[in-house]
Coordinates of C-alpha atoms and ligand atoms in Angstrom, one line a residue:
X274 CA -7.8 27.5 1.4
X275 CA -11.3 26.0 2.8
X276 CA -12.3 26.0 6.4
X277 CA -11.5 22.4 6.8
X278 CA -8.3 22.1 5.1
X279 CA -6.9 24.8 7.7
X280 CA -8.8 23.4 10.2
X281 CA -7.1 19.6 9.3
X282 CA -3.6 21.4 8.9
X283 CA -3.5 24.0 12.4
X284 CA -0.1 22.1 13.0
X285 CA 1.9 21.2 9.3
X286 CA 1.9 17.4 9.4
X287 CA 4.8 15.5 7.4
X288 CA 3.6 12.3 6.6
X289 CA 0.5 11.3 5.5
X290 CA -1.2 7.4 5.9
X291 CA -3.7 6.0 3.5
X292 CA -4.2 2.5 5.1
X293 CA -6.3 0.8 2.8
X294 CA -8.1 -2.7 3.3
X295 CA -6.2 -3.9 -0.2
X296 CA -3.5 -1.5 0.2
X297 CA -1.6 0.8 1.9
X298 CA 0.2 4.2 1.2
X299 CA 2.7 6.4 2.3
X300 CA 2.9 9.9 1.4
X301 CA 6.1 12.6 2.2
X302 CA 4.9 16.3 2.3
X303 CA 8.7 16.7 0.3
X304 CA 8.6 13.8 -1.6
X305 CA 4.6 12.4 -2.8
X306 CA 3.8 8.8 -2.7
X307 CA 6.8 7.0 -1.2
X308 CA 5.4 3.7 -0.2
X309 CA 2.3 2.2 -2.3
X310 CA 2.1 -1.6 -1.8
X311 CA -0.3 -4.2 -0.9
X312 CA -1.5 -4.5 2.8
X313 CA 0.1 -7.9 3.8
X314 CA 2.6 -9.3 6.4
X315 CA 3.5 -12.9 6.2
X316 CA 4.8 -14.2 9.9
X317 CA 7.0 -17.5 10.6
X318 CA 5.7 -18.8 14.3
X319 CA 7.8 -21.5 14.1
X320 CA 8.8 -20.7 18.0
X321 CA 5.0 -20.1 18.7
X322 CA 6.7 -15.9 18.7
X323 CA 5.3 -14.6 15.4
X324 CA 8.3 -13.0 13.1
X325 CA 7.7 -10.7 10.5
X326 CA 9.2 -12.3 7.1
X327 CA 7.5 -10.6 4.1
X328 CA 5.4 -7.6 4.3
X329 CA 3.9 -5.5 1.1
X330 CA 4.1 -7.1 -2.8
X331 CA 6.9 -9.9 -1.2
X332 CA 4.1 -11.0 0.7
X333 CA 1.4 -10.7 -1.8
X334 CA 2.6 -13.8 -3.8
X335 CA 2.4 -15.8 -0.6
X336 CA -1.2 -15.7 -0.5
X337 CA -2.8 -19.5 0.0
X338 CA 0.8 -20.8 -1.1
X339 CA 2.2 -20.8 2.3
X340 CA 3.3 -23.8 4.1
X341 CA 2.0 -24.4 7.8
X342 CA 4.6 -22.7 9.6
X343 CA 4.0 -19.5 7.4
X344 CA 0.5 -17.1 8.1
X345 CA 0.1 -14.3 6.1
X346 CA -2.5 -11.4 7.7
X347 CA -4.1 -8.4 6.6
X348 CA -4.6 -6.3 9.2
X349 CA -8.0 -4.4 8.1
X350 CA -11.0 -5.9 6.8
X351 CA -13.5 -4.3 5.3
X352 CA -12.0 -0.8 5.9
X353 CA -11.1 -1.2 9.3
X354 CA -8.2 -1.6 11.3
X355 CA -8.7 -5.1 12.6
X356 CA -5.4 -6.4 13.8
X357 CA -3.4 -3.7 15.7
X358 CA -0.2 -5.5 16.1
X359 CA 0.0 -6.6 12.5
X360 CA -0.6 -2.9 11.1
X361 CA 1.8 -1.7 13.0
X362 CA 4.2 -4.1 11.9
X363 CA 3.6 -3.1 8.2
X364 CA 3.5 0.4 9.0
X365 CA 7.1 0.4 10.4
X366 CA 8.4 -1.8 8.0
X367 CA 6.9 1.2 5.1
X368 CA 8.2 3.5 7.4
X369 CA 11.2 1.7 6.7
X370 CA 11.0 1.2 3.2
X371 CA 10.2 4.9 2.7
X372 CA 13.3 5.6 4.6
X373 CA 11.2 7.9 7.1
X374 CA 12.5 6.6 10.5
X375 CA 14.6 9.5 11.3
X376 CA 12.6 11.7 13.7
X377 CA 9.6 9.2 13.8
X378 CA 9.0 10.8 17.4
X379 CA 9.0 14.3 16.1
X380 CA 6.5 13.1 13.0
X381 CA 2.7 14.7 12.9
X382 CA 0.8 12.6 10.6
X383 CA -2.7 12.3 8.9
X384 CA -4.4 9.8 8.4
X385 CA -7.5 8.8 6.4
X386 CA -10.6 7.3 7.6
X387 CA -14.2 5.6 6.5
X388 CA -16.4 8.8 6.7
X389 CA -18.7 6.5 8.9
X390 CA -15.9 5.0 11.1
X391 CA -17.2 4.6 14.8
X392 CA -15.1 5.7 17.6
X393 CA -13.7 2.0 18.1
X394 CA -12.4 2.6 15.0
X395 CA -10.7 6.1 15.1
X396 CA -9.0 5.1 18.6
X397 CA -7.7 2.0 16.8
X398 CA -6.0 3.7 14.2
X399 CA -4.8 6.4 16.7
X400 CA -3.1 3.7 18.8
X401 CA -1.4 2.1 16.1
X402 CA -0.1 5.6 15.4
X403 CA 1.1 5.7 18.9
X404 CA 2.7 2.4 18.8
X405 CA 4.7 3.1 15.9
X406 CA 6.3 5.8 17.6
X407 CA 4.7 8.8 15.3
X408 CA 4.6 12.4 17.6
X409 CA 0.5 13.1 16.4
X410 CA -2.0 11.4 14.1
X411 CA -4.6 13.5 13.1
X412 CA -7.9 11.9 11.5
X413 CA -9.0 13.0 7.9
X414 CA -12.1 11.9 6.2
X415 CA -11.8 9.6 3.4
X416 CA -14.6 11.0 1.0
X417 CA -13.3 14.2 1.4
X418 CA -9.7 13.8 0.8
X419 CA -11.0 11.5 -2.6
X420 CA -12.5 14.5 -3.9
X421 CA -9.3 16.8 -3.1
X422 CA -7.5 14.7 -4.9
X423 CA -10.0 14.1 -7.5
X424 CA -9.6 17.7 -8.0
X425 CA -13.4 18.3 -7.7
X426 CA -13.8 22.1 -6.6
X427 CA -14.5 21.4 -3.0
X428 CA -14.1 25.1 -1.6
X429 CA -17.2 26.0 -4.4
X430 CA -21.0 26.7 -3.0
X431 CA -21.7 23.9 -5.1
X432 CA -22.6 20.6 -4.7
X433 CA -20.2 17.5 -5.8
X434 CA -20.4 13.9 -5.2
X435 CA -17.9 11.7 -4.7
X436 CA -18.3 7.8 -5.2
X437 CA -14.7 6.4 -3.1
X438 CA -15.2 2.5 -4.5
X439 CA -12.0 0.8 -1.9
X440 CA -11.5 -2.8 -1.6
X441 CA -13.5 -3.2 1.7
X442 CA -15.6 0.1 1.5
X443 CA -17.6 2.3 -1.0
X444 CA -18.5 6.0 0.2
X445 CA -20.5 8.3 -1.3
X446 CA -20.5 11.5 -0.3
X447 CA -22.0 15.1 -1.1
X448 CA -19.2 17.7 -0.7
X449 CA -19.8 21.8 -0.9
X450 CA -18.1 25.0 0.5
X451 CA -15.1 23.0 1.9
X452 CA -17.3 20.6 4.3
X453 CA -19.1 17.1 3.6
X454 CA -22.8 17.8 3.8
X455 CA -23.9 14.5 3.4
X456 CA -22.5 10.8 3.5
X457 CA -23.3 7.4 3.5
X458 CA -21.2 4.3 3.2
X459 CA -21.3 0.3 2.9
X460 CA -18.7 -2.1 3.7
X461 CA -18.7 -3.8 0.5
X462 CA -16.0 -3.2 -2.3
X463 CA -13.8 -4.9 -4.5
X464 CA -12.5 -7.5 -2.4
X465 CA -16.5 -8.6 -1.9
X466 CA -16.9 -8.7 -5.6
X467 CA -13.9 -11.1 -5.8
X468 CA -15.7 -13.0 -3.1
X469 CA -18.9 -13.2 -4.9
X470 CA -16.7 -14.4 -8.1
X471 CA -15.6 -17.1 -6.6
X472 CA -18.8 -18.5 -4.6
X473 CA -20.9 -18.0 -8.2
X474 CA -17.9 -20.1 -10.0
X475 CA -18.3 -22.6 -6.6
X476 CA -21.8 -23.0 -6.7
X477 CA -23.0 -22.9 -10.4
X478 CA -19.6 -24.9 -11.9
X479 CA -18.6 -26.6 -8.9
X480 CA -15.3 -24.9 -9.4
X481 CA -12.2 -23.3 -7.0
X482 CA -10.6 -20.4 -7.5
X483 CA -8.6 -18.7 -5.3
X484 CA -8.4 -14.8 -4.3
X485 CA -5.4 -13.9 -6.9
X486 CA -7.5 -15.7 -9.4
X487 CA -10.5 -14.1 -8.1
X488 CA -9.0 -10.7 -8.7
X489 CA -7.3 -10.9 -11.5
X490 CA -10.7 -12.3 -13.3
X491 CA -12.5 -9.6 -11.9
X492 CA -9.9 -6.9 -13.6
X493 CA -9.8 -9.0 -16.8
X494 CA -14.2 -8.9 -16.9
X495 CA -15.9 -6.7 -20.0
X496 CA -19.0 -6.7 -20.1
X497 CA -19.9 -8.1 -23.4
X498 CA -21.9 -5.7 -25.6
X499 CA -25.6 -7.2 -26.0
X500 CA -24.9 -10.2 -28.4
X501 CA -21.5 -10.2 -27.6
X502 CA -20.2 -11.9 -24.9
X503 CA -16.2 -12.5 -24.0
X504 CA -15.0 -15.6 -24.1
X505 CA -12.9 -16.2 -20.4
X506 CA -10.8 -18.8 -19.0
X507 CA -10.2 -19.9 -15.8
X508 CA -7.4 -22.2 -13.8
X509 CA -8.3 -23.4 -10.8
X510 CA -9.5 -26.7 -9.2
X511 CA -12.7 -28.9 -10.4
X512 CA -14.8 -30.2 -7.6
X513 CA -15.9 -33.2 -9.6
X514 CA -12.2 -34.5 -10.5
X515 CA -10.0 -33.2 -7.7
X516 CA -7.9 -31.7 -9.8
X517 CA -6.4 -28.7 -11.5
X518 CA -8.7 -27.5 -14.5
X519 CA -9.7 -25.0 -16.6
X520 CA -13.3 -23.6 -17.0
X521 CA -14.4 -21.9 -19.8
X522 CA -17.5 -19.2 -19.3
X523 CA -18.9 -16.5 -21.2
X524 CA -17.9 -12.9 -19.4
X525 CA -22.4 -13.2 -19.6
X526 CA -21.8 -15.8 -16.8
X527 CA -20.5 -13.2 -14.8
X528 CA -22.7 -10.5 -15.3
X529 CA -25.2 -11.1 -12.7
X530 CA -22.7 -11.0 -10.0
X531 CA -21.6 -7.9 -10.9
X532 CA -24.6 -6.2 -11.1
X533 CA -25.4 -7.1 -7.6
X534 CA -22.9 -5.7 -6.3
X535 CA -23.1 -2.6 -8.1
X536 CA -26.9 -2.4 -7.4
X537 CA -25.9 -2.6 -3.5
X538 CA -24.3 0.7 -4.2
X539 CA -26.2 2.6 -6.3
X540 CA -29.2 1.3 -3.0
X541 CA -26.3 4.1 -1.3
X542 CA -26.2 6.6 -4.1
X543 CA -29.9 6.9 -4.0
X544 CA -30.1 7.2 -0.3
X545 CA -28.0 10.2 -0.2
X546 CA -29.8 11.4 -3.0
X547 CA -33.3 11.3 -1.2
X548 CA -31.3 13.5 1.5
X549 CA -29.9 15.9 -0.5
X550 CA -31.4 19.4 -0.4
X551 CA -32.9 20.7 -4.4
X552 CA -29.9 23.3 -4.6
X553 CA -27.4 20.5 -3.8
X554 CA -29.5 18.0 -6.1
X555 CA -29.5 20.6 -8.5
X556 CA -25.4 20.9 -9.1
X557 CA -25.3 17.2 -9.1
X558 CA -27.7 17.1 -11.6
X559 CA -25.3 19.2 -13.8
X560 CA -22.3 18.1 -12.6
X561 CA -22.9 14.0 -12.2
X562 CA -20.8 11.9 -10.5
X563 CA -17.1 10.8 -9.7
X564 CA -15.9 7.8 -9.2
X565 CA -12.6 7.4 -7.1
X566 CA -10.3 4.2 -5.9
X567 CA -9.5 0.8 -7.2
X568 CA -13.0 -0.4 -7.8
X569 CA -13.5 2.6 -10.1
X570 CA -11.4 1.0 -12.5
X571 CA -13.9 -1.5 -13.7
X572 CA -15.9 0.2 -16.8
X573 CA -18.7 -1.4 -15.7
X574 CA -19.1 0.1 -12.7
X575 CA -19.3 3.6 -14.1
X576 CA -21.4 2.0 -16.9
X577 CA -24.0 0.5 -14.5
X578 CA -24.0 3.7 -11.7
X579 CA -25.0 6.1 -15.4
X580 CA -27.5 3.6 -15.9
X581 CA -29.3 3.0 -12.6
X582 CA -29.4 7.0 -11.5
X583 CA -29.3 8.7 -14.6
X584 CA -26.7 11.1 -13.9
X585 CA -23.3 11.5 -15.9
X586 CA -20.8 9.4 -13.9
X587 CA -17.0 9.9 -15.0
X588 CA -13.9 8.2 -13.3
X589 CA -11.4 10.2 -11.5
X590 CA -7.6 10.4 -13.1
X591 CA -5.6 8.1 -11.3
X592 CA -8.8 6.9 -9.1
X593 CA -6.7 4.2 -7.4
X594 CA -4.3 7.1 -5.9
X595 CA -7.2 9.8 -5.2
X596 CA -6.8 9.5 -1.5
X597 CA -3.2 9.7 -2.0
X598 CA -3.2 12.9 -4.0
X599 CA -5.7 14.7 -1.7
X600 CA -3.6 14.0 2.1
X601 CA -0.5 15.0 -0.4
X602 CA -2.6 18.2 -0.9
X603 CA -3.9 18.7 2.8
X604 CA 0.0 17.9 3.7
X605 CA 1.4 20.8 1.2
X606 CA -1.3 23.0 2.4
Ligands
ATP921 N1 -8.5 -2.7 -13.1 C1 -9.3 -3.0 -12.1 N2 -10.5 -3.4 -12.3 C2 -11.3 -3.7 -11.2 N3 -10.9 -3.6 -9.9 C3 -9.7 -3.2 -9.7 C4 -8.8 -2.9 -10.7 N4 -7.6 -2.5 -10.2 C5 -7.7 -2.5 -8.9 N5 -9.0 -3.0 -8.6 C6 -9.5 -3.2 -7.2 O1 -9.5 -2.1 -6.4 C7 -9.3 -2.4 -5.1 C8 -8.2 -1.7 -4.4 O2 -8.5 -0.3 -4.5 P1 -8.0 0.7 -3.4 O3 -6.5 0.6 -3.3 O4 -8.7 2.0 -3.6 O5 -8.6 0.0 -2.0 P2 -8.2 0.2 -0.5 O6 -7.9 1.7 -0.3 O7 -7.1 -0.7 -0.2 O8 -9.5 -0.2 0.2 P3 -10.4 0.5 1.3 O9 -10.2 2.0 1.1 O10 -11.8 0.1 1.0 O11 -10.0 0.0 2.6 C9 -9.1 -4.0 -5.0 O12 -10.3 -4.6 -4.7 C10 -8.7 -4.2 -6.5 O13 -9.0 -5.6 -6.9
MG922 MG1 -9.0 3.3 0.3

């Protein structure tokens, strides 16, 4: 196929890891997605020795409802590994779940990674891979796998670009003739923008939300048409009282934050735009843009990227699973 995938595949690798900062993914070159759930553990340290007792969407639900005894982690933030010991914990209990710990020591795998991940970074998700007890990890870039599995024609002498909107990073990338020829990324992404949702609700209403809430008010946001704002309510906890409340807002209320945030990206889009070549500008020009991964999912944010550059902008199939489908490509290669 193209130069890299053959250079990424010299040795057939059986597993594939997309370890995102919201969640993480297994892939089987046989079998697809095996294991997609969120990336949590919960541990008891009731013994001051931290045991693993909910990992993935059991430990999802625990999040701010645990009792002191109970912690739960996530082991990356903003894209990167941050917490060895608890990655590796989730990973072997996916491994598990996935039913892949048969001849775990004689597994190659690939594993994605921010485009603009620094060497700290690599070797950390190498030596998780090593602790696990996998045979080889071998690094893949994250833009580029997006747009494999966005079926964007990658091997073409033609520009695409490639908009990879995670929970803790957004990359934007320039891909032709099977390489990346530009990228640029910024460790901001969805799980900001749930963060920003819930300091604006703090600040202007005096009001407390927590990060389910957060998230599930950011995937429940439209953008109301001009003169037509949505109607929203919230539960959560009132400053002024003390207690539980609800708060009812416009979706207009909102607005603001989420144009910040997607102005902080499109501040990216432009910069790689400014250092793209004319023939490369050219094909974008034509072709537009794609949007891939969870943050994708939000029609404003291909609403707002069309507006601010100009270009077509289109969401991916499946964008949450993009970086999924592309290592299942580059494993079946
Ligand atoms: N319908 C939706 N509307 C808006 N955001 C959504 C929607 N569905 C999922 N998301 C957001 O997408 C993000 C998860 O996407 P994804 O799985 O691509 O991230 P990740 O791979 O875990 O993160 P990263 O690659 O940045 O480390 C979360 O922030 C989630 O809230
Ligand atoms: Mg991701």
């Amino acid at each position: 196929m193209l130069q890299m995938m053959s250079l990424i595949s010299r040795r057939r690798s059986e597993l594939a890891i997309d370890f995102g900062t919201s969640n993480l993914r297994l892939i089987r070159r046989d079998e697809g997605i095996v294991f997609d759930e969120p990336s949590l553990c919960c541990f008891s340290d009731l013994d001051r020795v931290p045991i693993l007792t909910a990992a993935g969407t059991a430990a999802w639900a625990m999040i701010d409802r645990t009792p002191r005894q109970l912690d739960v982690r996530r082991p990356l933030r903003r894209g990167v590994l941050q917490d060895i010991r608890t990655a590796t914990h989730l990973l072997i209990y996916a491994i598990d779940r996935a039913g892949s710990r048969q001849r775990l020591a004689a597994t190659r795998a690939v594993i994605g990674v921010p485009a603009d991940a620094t060497q700290a970074e690599r070797q950390a998700l190498l030596t998780m891979a090593g602790d696990v007890g996998l045979r080889s990890a071998r690094l893949v870039s994250e833009p580029f796998v997006a747009a494999l599995g966005a079926e964007l024609p990658v091997d073409a002498p033609c520009a695409s670009m490639i908009v990879e909107c995670g929970a803790g990073t957004t990359e934007v990338a320039v891909i032709s003739l099977g390489g990346i020829c530009i990228t640029r990324s910024v460790r901001i992404g969805g799980a900001s923008l749930d963060q920003g949702i819930t300091d604006h609700l703090h600040l202007r209403h005096k009001f407390l939300i927590g990060q389910q809430s957060a998230e599930q008010l950011k995937k429940d946001y439209v953008r109301g048409k001009l003169g037509q704002p949505t109607p929203i309510q919230i539960r959560g906890r009132s400053l002024a009282t003390g207690l539980p409340a609800v708060l009812e807002i416009s979706s207009r209320d909102l607005d603001n934050v989420v144009e910040k945030h997607v102005a902080q990206i499109t501040d990216v889009i432009r910069d790689v735009l400014n250092a793209t070549s004319p023939e490369l500008s050219r094909d974008i020009h034509t072709h537009g843009i794609v949007l891939t991964g969870g943050g994708a999912l939000m029609a404003a944010l291909r609403e707002l990227i069309e507006h601010d550059t100009g270009l077509p902008t289109r969401v991916a199939n499946d964008p949450t699973r993009c970086v999924a489908h592309g290592l299942h490509r580059i494993l079946s290669h």
